[in-house]
Short mmCIF file of C-alpha atoms in Angstrom, two decimals:
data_model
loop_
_atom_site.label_atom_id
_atom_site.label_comp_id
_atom_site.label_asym_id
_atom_site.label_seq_id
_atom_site.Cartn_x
_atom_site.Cartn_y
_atom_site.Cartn_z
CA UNK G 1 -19.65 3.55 8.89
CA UNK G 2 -17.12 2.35 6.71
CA UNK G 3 -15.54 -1.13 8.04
CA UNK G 4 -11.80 -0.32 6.22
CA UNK G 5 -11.46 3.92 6.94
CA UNK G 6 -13.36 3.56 10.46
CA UNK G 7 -12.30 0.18 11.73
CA UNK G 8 -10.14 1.44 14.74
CA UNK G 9 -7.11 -0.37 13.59
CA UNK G 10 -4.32 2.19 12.40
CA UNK G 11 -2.56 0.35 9.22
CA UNK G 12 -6.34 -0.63 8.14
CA UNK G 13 -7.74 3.01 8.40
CA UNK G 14 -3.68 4.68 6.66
CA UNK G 15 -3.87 1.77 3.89
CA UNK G 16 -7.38 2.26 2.84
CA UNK G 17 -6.88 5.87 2.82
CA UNK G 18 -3.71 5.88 0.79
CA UNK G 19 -5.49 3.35 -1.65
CA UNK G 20 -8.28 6.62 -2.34
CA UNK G 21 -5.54 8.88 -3.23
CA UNK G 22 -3.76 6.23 -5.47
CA UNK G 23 -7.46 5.72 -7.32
CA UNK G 24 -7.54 9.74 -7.88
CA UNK G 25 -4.08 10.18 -8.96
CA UNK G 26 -4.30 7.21 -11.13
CA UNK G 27 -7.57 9.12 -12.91
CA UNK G 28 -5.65 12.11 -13.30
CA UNK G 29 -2.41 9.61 -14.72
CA UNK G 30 -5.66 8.01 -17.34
CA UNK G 31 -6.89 11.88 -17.96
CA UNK G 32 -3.41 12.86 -19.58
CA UNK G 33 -2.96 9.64 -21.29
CA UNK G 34 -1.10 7.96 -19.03
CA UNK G 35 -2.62 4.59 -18.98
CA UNK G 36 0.13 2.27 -18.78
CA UNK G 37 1.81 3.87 -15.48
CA UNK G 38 -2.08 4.32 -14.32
CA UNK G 39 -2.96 0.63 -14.62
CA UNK G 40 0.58 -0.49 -12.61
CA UNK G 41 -0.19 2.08 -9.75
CA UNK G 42 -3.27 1.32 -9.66
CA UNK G 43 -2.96 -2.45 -9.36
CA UNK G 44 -0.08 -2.22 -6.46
CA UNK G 45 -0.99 0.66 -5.23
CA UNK G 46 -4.53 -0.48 -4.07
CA UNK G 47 -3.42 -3.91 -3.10
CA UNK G 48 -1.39 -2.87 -0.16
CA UNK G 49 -4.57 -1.78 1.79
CA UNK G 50 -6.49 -5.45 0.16
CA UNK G 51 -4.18 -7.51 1.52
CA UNK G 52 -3.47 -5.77 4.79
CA UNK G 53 -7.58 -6.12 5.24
CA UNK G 54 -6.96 -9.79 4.18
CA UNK G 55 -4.24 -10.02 7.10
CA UNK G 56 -6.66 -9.05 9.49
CA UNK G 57 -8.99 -12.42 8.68
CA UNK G 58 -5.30 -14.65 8.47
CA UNK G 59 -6.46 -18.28 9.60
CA UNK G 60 -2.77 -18.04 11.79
CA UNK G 61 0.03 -16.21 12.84
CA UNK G 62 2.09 -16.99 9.80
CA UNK G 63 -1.02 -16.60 7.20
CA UNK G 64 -1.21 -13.24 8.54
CA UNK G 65 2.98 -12.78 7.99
CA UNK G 66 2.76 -14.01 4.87
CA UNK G 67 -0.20 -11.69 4.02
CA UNK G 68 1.26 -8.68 5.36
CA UNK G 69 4.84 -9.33 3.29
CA UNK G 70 2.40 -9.15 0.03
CA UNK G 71 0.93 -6.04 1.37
CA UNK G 72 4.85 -4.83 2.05
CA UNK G 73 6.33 -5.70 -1.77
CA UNK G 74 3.23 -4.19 -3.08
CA UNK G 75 4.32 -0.93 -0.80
CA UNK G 76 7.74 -1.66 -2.49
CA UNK G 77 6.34 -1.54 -6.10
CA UNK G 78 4.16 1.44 -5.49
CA UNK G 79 7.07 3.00 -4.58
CA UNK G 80 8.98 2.47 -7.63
CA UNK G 81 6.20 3.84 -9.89
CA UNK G 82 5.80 6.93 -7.56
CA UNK G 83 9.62 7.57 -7.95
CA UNK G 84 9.41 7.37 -11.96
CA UNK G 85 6.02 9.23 -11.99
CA UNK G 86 8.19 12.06 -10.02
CA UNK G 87 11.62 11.73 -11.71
CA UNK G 88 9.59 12.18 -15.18
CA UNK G 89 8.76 15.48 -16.81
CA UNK G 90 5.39 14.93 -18.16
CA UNK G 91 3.86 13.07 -15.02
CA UNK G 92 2.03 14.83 -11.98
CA UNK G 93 3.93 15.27 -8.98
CA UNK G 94 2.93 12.28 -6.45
CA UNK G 95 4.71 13.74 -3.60
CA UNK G 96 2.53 13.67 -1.60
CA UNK G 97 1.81 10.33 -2.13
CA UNK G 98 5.22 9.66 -1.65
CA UNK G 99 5.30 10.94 2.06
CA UNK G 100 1.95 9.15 2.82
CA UNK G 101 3.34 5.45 1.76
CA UNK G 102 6.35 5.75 3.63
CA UNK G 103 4.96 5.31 6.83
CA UNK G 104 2.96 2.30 5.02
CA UNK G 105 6.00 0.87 4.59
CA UNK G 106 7.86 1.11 8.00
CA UNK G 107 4.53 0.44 10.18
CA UNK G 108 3.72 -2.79 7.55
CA UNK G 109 7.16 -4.08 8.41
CA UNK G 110 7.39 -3.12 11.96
CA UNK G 111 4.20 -5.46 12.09
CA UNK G 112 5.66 -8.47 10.38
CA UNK G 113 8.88 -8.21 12.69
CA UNK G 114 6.95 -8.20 15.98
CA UNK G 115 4.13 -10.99 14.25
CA UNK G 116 7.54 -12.89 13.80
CA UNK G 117 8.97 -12.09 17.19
CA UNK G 118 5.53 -13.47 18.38
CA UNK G 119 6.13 -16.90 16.92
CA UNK G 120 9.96 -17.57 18.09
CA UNK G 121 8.91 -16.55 21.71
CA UNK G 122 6.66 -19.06 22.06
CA UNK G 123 7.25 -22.20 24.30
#
């Protein structure tokens, strides 16, 4: 069993996921010479899924905010390289990754507002 694809806890299980598909479209991105963009997804891409498993060991409510905002501008940045990757002509189409890390984004988010929420409700 595999702690981060099989851990029972949704963002975990999507982020580590997504971060497989980023590691075999980043080999295809190295196969045709694509290093540079390969390298930059690579490195945000997989590190939304690192830190959201780091959020889940936060030593507090706002370590685990603050962890889960790195995991959401990482999401933000692996964005942006998926968008030139698909607005360029000599890059493989990352569509698909494109419709799997928008849900990323929105349930990432959705988490730190209600984590936030948590902390202003209480007495």
């Amino acid at each position: 069993m595999n702690q981060f694809k099989d851990s029972g806890n949704g963002i975990v299980n999507r982020s580590f996921k997504f971060s497989l598909k980023i590691i075999d479209y980043c080999t295809v991105l190295e196969n045709n010479k694509k290093q540079n963009m390969a390298y930059q997804l690579f490195r945000s891409g997989t590190s939304i899924g690192a830190n959201v498993a780091e959020a889940q060991h936060a030593e507090s409510m706002p370590d685990f905010i603050h962890k889960m905002k790195i995991a959401s501008k990482e999401a933000s940045e692996t964005a942006y390289w998926l968008s030139l990757c698909k607005e360029s002509a000599h890059y493989p189409d990352p569509e698909t990754l494109i419709y799997e890390l928008e849900p990323i984004i929105k349930i990432v988010n959705k988490i730190i507002i209600t984590s936030k929420r948590k902390i202003a409700d209480k007495p």
